[in-house]
Coordinates of C-alpha atoms and ligand atoms in Angstrom, one line a residue:
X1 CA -23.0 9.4 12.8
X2 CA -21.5 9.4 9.4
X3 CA -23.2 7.5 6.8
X4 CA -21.1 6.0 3.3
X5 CA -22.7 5.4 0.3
X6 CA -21.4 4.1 -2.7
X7 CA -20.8 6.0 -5.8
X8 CA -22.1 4.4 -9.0
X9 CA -22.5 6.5 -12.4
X10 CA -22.3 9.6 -10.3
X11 CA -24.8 9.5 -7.7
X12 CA -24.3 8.5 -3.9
X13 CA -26.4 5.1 -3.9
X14 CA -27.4 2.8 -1.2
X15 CA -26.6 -0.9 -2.1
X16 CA -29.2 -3.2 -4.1
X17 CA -29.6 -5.2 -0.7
X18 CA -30.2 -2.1 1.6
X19 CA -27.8 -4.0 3.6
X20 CA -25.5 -1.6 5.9
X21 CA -22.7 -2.2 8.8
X22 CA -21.2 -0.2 11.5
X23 CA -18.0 0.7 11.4
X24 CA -16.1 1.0 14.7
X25 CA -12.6 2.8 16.0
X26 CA -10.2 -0.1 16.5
X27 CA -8.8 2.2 19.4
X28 CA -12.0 1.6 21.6
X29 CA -14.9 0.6 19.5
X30 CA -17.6 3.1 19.3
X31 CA -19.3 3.4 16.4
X32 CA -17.7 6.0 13.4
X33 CA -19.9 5.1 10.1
X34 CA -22.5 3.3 8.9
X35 CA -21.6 1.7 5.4
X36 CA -23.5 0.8 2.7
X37 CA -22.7 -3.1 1.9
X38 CA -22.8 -3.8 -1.7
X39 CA -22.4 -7.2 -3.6
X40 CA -22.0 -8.7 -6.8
X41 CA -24.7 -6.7 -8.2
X42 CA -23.8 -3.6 -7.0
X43 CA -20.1 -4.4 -8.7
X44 CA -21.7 -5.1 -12.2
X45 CA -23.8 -1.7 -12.3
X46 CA -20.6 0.4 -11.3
X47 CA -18.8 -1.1 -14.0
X48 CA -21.9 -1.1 -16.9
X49 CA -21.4 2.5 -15.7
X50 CA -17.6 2.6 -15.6
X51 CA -17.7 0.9 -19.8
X52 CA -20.3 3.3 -20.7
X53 CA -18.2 6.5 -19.3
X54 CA -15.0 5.1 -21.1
X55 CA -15.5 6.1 -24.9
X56 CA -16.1 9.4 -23.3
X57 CA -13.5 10.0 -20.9
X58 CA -10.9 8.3 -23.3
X59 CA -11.3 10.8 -26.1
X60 CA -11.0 14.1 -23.7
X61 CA -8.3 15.5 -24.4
X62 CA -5.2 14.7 -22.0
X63 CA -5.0 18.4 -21.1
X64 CA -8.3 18.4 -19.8
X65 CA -8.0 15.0 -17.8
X66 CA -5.2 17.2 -16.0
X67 CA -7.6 19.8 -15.4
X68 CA -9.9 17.7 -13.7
X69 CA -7.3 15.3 -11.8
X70 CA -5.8 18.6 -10.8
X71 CA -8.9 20.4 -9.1
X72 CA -9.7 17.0 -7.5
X73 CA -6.5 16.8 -5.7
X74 CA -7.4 21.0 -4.8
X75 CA -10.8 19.7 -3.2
X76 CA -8.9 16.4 -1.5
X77 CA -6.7 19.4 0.2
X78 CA -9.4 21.3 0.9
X79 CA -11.0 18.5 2.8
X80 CA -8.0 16.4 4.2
X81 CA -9.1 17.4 7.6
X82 CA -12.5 15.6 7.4
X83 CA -10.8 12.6 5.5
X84 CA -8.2 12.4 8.0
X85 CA -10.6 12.3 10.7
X86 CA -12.1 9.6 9.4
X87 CA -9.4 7.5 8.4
X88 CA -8.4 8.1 11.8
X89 CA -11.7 7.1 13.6
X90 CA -11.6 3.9 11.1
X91 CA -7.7 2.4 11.0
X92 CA -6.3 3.8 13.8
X93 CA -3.3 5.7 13.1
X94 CA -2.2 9.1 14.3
X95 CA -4.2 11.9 13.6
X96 CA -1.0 13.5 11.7
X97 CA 0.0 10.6 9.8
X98 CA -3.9 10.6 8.5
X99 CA -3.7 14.1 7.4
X100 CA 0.3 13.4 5.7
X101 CA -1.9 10.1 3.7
X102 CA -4.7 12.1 2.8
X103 CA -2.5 15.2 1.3
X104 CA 0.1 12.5 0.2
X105 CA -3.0 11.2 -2.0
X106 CA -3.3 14.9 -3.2
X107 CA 0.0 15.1 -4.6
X108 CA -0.3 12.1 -6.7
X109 CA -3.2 13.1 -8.4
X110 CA -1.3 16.2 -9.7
X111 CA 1.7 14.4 -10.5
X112 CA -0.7 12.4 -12.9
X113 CA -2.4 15.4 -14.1
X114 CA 1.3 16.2 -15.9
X115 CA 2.4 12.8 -16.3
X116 CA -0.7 12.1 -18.4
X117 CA 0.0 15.1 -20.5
X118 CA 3.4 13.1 -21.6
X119 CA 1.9 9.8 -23.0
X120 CA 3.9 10.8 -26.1
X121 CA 4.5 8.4 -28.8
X122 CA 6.6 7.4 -31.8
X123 CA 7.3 7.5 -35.0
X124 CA 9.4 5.1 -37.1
X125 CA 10.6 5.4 -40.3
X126 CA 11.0 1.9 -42.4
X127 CA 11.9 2.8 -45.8
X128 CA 8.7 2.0 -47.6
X129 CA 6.3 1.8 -44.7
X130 CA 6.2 4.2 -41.6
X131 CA 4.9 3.5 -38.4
X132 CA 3.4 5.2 -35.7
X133 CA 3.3 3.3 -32.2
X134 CA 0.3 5.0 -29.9
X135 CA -0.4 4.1 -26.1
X136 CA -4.1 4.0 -25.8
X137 CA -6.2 3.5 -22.5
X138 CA -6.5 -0.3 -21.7
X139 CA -10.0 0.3 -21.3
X140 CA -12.5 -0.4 -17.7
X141 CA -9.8 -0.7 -14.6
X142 CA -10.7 -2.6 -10.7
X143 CA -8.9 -1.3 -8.6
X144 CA -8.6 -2.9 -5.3
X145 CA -7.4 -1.9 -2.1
X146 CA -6.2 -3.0 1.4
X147 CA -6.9 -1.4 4.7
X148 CA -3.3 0.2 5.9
X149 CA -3.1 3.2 3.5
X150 CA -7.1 3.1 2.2
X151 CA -6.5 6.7 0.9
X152 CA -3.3 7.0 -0.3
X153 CA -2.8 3.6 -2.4
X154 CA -6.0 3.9 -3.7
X155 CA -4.7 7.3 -4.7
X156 CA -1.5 5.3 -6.6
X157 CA -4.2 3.9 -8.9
X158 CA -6.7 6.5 -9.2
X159 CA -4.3 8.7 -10.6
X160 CA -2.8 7.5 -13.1
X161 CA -5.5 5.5 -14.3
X162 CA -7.6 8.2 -14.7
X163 CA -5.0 9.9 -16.5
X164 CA -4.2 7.7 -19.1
X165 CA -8.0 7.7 -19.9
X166 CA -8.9 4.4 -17.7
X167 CA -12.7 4.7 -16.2
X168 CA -12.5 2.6 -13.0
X169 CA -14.5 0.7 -9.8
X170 CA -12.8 1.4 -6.9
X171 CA -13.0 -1.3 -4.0
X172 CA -11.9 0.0 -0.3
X173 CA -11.3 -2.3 2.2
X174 CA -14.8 -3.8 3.6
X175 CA -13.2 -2.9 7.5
X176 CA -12.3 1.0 6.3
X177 CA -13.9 2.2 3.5
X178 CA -14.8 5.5 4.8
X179 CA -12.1 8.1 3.6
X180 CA -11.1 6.3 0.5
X181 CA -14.6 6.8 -0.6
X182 CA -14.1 10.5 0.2
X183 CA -11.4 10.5 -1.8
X184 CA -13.3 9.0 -4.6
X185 CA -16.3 11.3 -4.0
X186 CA -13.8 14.3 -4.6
X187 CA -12.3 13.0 -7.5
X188 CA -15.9 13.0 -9.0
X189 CA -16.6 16.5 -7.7
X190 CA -14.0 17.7 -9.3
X191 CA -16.4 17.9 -12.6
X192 CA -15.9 13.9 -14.0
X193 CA -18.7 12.7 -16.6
X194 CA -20.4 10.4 -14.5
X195 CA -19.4 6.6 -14.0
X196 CA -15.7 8.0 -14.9
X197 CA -15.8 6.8 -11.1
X198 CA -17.0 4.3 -9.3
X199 CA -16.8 3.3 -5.6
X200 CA -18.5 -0.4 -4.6
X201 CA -18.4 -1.5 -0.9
X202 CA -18.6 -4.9 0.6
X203 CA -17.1 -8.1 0.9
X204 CA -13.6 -9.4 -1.8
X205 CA -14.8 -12.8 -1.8
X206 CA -18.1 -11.3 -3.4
X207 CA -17.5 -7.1 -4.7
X208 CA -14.0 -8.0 -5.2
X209 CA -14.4 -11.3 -7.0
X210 CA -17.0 -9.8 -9.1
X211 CA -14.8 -7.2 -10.2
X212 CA -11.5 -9.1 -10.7
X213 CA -14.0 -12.0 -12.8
X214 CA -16.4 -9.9 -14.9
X215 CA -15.5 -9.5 -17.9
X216 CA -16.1 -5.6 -18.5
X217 CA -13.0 -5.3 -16.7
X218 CA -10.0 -5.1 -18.4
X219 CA -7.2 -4.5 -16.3
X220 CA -6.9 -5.3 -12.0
X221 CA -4.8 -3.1 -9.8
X222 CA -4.5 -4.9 -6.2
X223 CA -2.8 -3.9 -3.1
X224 CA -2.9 -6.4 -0.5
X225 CA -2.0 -10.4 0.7
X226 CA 0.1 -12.0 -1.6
X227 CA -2.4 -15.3 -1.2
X228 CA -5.4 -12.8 -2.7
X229 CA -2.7 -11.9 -5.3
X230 CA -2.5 -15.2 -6.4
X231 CA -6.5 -16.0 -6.3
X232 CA -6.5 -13.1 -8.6
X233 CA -3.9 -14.0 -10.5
X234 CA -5.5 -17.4 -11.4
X235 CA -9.1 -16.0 -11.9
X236 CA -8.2 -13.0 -14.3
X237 CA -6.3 -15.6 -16.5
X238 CA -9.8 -16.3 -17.7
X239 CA -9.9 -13.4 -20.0
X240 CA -5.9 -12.6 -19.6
X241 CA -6.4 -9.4 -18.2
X242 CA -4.0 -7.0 -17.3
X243 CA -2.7 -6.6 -13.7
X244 CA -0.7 -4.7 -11.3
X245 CA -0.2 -6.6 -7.9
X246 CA 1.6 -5.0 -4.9
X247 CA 1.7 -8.0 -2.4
X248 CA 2.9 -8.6 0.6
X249 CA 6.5 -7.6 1.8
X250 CA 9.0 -9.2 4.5
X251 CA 11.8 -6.5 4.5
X252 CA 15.1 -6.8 6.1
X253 CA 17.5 -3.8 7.4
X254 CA 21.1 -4.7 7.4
X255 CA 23.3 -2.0 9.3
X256 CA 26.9 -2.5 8.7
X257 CA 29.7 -2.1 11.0
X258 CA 30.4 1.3 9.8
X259 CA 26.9 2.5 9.7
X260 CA 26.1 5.7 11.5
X261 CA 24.8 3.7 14.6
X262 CA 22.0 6.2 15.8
X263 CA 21.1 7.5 12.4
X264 CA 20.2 3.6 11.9
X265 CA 18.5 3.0 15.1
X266 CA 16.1 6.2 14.5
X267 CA 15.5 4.9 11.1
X268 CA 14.6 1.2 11.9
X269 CA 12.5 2.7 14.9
X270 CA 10.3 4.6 12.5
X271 CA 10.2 2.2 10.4
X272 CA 9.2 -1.2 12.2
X273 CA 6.5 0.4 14.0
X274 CA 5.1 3.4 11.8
X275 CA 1.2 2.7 11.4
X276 CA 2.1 -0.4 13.8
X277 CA 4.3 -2.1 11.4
X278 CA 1.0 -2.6 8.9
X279 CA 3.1 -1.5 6.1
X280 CA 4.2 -3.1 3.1
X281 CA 7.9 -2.0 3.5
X282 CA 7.8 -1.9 7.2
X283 CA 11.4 -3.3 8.7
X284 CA 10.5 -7.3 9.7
X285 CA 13.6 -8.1 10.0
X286 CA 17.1 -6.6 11.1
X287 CA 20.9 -7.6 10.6
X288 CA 23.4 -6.1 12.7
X289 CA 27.3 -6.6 12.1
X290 CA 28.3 -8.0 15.2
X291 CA 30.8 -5.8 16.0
X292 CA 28.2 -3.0 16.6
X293 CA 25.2 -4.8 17.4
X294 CA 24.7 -4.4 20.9
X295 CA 25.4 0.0 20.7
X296 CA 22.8 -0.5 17.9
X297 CA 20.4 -2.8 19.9
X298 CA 20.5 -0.6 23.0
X299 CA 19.9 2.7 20.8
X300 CA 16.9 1.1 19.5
X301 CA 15.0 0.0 22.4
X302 CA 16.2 3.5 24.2
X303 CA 14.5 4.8 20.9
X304 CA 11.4 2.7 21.2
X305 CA 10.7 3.1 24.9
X306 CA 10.0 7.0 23.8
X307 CA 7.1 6.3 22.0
X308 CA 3.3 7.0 22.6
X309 CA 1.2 4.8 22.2
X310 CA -2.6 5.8 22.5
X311 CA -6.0 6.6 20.5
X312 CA -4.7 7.9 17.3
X313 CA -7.2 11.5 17.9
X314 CA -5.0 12.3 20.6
X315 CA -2.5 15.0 19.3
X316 CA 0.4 13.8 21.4
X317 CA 0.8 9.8 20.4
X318 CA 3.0 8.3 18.0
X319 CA 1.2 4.9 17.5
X320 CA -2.1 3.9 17.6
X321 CA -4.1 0.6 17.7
X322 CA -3.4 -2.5 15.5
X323 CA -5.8 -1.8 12.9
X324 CA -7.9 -5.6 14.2
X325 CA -8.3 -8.0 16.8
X326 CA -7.0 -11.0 14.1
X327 CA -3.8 -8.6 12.9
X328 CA -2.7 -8.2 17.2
X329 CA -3.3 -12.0 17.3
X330 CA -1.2 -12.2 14.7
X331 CA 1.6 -10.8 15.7
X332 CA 1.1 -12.5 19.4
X333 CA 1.2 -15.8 17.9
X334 CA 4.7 -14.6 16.0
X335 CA 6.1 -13.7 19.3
X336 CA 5.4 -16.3 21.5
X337 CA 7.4 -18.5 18.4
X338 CA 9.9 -16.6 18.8
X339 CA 10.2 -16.5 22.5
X340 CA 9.4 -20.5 22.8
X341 CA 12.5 -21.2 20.4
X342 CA 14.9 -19.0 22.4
X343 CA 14.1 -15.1 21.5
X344 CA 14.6 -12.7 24.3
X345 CA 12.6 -9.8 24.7
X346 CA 14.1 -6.1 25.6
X347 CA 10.9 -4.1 24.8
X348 CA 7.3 -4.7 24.6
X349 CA 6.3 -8.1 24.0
X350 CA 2.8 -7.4 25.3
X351 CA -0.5 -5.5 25.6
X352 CA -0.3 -1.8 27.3
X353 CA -1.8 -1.8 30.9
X354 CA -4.5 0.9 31.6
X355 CA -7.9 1.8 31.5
X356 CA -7.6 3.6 28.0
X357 CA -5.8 0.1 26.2
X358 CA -8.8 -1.7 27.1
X359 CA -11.2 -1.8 24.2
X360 CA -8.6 -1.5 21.5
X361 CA -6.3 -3.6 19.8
X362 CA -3.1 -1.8 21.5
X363 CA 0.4 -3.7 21.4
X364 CA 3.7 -2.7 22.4
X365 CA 6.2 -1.6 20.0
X366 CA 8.5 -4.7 20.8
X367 CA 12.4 -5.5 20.2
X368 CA 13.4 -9.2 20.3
X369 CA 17.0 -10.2 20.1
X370 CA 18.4 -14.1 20.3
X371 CA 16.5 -14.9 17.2
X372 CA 17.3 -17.1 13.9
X373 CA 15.5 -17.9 10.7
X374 CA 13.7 -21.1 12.0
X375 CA 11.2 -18.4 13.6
X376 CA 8.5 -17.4 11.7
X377 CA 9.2 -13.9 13.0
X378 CA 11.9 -14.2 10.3
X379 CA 9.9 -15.5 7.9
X380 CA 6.4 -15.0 7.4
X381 CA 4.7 -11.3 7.0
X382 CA 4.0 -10.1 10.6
X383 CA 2.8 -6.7 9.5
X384 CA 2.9 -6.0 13.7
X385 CA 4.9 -3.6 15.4
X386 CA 8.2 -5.9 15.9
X387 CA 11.8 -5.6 15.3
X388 CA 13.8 -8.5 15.7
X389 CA 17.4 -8.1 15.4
X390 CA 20.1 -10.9 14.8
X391 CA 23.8 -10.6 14.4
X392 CA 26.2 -11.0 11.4
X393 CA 29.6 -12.0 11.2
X394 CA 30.3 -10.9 6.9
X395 CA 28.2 -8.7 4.5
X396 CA 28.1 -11.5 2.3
X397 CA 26.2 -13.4 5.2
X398 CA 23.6 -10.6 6.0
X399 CA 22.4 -10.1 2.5
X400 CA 22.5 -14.4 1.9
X401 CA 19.9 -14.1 5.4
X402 CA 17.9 -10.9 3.5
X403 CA 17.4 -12.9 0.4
X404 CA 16.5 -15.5 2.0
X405 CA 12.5 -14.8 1.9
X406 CA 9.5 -15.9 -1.0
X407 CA 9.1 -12.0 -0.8
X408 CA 11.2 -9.1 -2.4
X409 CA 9.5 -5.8 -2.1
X410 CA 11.6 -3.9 0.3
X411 CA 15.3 -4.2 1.8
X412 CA 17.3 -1.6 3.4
X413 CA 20.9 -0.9 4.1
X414 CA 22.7 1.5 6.7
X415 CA 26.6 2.3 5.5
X416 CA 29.4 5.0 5.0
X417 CA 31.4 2.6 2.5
X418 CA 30.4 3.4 -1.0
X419 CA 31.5 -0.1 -1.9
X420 CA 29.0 -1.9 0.6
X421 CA 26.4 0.2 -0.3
X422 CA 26.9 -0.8 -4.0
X423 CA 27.6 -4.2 -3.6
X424 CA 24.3 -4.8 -1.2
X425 CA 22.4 -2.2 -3.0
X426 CA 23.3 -4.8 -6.1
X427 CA 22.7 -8.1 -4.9
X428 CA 19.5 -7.5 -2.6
X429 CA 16.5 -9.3 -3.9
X430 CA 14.2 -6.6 -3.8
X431 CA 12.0 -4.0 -5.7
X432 CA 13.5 -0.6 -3.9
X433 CA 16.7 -0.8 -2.1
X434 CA 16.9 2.0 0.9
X435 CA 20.3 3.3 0.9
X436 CA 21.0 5.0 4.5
X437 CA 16.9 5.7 4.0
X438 CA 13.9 3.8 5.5
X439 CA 11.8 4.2 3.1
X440 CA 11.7 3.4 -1.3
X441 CA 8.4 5.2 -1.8
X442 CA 8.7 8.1 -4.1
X443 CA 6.5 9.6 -6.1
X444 CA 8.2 9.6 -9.2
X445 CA 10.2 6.0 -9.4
X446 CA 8.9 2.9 -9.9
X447 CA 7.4 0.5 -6.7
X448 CA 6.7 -2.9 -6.4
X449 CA 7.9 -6.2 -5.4
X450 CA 10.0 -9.0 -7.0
X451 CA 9.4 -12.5 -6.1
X452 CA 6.2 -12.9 -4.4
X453 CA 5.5 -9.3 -3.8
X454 CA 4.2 -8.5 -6.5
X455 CA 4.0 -8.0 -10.4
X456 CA 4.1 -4.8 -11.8
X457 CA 5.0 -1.1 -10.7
X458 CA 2.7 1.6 -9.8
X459 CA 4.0 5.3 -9.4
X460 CA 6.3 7.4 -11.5
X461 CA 6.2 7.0 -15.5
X462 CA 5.9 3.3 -15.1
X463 CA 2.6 3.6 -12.8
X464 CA 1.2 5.4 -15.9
X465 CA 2.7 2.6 -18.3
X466 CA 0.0 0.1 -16.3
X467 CA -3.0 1.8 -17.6
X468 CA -1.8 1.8 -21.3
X469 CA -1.7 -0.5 -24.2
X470 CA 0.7 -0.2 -27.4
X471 CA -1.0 0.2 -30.8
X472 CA 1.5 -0.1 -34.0
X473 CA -0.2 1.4 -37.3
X474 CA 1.7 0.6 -40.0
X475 CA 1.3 3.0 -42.5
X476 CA 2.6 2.3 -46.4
X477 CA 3.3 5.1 -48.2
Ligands
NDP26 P1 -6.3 -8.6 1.6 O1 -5.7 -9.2 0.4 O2 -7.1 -9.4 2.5 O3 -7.4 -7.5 1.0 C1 -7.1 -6.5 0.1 C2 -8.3 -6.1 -0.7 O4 -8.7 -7.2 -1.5 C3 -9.5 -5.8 0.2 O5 -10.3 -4.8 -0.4 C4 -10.3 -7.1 0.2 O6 -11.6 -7.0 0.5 C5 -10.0 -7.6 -1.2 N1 -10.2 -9.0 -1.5 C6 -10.2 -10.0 -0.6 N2 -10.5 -11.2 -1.3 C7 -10.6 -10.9 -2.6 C8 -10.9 -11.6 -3.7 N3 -11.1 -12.9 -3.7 N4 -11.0 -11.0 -4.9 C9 -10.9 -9.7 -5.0 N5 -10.6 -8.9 -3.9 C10 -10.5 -9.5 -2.7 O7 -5.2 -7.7 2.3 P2 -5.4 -6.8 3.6 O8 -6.5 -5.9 3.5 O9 -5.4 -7.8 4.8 O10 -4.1 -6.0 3.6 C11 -2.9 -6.4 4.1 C12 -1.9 -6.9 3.1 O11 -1.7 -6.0 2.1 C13 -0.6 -7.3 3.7 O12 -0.2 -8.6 3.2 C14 0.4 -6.3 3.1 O13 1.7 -6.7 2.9 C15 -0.3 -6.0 1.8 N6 0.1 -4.7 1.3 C16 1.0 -4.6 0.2 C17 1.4 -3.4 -0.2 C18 2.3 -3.3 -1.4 O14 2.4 -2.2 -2.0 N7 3.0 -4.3 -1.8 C19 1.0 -2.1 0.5 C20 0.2 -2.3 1.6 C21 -0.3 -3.6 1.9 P3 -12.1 -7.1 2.0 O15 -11.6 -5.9 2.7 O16 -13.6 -7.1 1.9 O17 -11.6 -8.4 2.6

């Protein structure tokens, strides 16, 4: 069986406690790993070792940080097969999708490679003074990650904080720590002075609070629940550190009369249930004009009927488990609201039947129609494979129904009017807007969420931005 280890000032360590768990496929529970479970101890050595790597890795040169960052993404190729396999065995999803996460991660850390090479700055002329404004490394980064994309947001921070000259303690989900860590471990292979990187298991309420409340730490980037988000929030106010928070999401798909109807359908299919709807962005809710809503509805439950569902190492299945027993309870609990205040279910709506759904947390990709915004389906972050659709009678009602949410990190909008595009596109309360495309993740543009999704951006030039601090020297002359 494999066994993780933690990675402190360069060397593979058990934890200070000895303390280890099993870690078990959520598609039928045999063992994958056994982890090394580390605590607030564990967290303070990685980042002793993360402060004294800093002065170091700061002053390299930013050509040479590309180097590095660049044969680390060549050995996370060179091993995506393994790292899928194990994100596989650990969250669930399909083998394929593993292997796009884990080669997804690759491609960030040579985006940051370049990117770092352009942390240029300025110069300002004022008459009798000049000024130079530098960006310089904010100093020890935390970086903290949920369990739905282990490897590839991980990746979102790794990159560009090591880039901009950042030493960091990584924190993988306590449930799937596996392949993150082997992403971290080839970062540090890829010739980093030691403690550059850091990887701590165990538990947030202990690892992640020691991280998040030390004060070596300098600057928190957290992907996960919006109510962590704010614990953090209020506990790094202590020693006003800096912070990048991608929270939860609630995302609503609005397809418009004119909307190319299966083009739409294919699009929120993907999207609802992709990695079982346990995405940030996934579609959670979806607003059809009424005049096409039932050649829309049928074309997605036609759509969702075709898909696989099964153990994610099978080459053939399009869904996996639900990544936990609590996240399928969940989403049950969200249904069964729905259904006792009038919903009506045309697909799924339950557990798959068969020998081979019995030991895993399998649900049915499920379509509910009949539904308002007095469920909590509507409401609160499911992050389940559902799609429930309602009907609109005017644009301006569909995007008053997709604003109405705490959230704002993802909406969506399916149209072959330029001016509806624009005008929703506009008025949507939301980080990324997907025009006629289910997804606003791109390497090279901002993410993040407005409202309560979040506070800051991670990838393109501003993902680099969060790693950085402005220095003015005012020089007289
Ligand atoms: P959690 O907030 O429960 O956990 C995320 C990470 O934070 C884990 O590593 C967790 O550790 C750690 N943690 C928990 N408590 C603390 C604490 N007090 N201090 C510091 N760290 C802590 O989120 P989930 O893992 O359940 O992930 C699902 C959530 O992530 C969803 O709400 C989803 O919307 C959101 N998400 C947001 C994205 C975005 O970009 N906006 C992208 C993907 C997911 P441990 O594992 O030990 O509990």
């Amino acid at each position: 069986m494999h066994s993780s280890q933690m990675l402190i000032n360069g060397e593979q360590v058990s934890s200070h406690s000895g303390k280890t768990e099993i870690i078990r496929n959520p598609a039928n529970q045999e063992p994958v790993a056994e982890v090394y479970v580390g605590g607030r101890e564990d967290a303070r050595l990685a980042l002793e070792a993360a402060k004294s790597a800093f002065p170091g890795w700061s002053e390299t040169s930013s050509l040479r940080r590309a180097e590095i960052l660049h044969a680390a993404a060549g050995l996370v190729r060179s091993r995506a097969e393994q790292i899928a396999r194990l994100l596989t065995q650990e969250q669930g999803k399909p083998l394929k999708n593993a292997l796009l996460e884990v080669l997804a991660s690759a491609d960030v850390l040579d985006y940051y490679a370049e990117e770092g090479k352009r942390n240029f700055g300025e110069w300002i002329d004022s008459g009798r003074t000049r000024s130079i404004v530098l960006r310089q490394p904010i100093g020890v980064a935390a970086l903290i990650t949920p369990w739905n994309f282990p490897v590839d947001l991980l990746a979102w921070k790794v990159g560009p904080a090591l880039a901009a000259g950042c030493t960091i303690v990584a924190k993988p989900p306590s449930r799937a720590p596996l392949a993150a860590t082997e992403l971290l471990k080839a970062v540090n292979d890829a010739g980093l002075p030691a403690g550059a990187a850091n990887v701590v298991h165990g538990p947030g309420g202990e690892v992640g609070a020691e991280l998040v409340e030390n004060p070596i730490s300098r600057k928190i980037a957290f992907t996960g629940e919006t109510v962590t988000g704010r614990w953090i929030v209020a506990h790094a106010a202590a020693h006003i550190k800096r912070l990048s928070l991608e929270l939860g999401g609630q995302s609503p798909f609005i397809v418009a009369e004119d909307a190319d109807i299966e083009k739409a359908a294919a699009a929120c299919v993907r999207r609802a249930f992709s990695n079982m709807g346990q995405i940030c962005v996934s579609v959670n809710r979806v607003y059809a004009a009424s005049e096409i809503a039932e050649e829309f509805t049928s074309s997605v439950v036609r759509l969702t009927q075709r898909l696989k569902i099964g153990n994610g190492l099978d080459p053939d299945v399009d869904l996996g488990p639900m990544f936990s027993e609590s996240q399928r309870e969940k989403t049950k609990a969200h249904v069964a609201d729905a259904l006792q205040k009038g919903a009506e279910v045309l697909s799924g709506g339950c557990e798959p039947e068969g020998d081979e759904y019995s030991r895993g947390f399998f649900y049915l990709p499920t379509v509910l129609t009949n539904v308002d915004h007095g469920m909590r389906i509507m409401r609160e972050e499911t992050f389940g494979p559902v799609a429930p659709i309602m009907r609109f009678e005017s644009l301006d009602e569909a995007i008053r129904l997709a604003n109405e949410s705490e959230y704002g990190l993802a909406a969506y909008i399916f149209t072959n009017d330029l001016k509806t595009a624009l005008r929703a596109a506009e008025r949507l309360e939301a980080g990324g807007v997907g025009v006629n495309v289910n997804d606003v993740v791109d390497i090279q543009a901002p993410f993040g969420g407005w409202k309560q999704s979040g506070l800051g951006r991670e990838l393109g030039r501003s993902g680099l931005e969060a790693y950085l601090e402005t220095k003015h020297i005012r020089l007289a002359i």
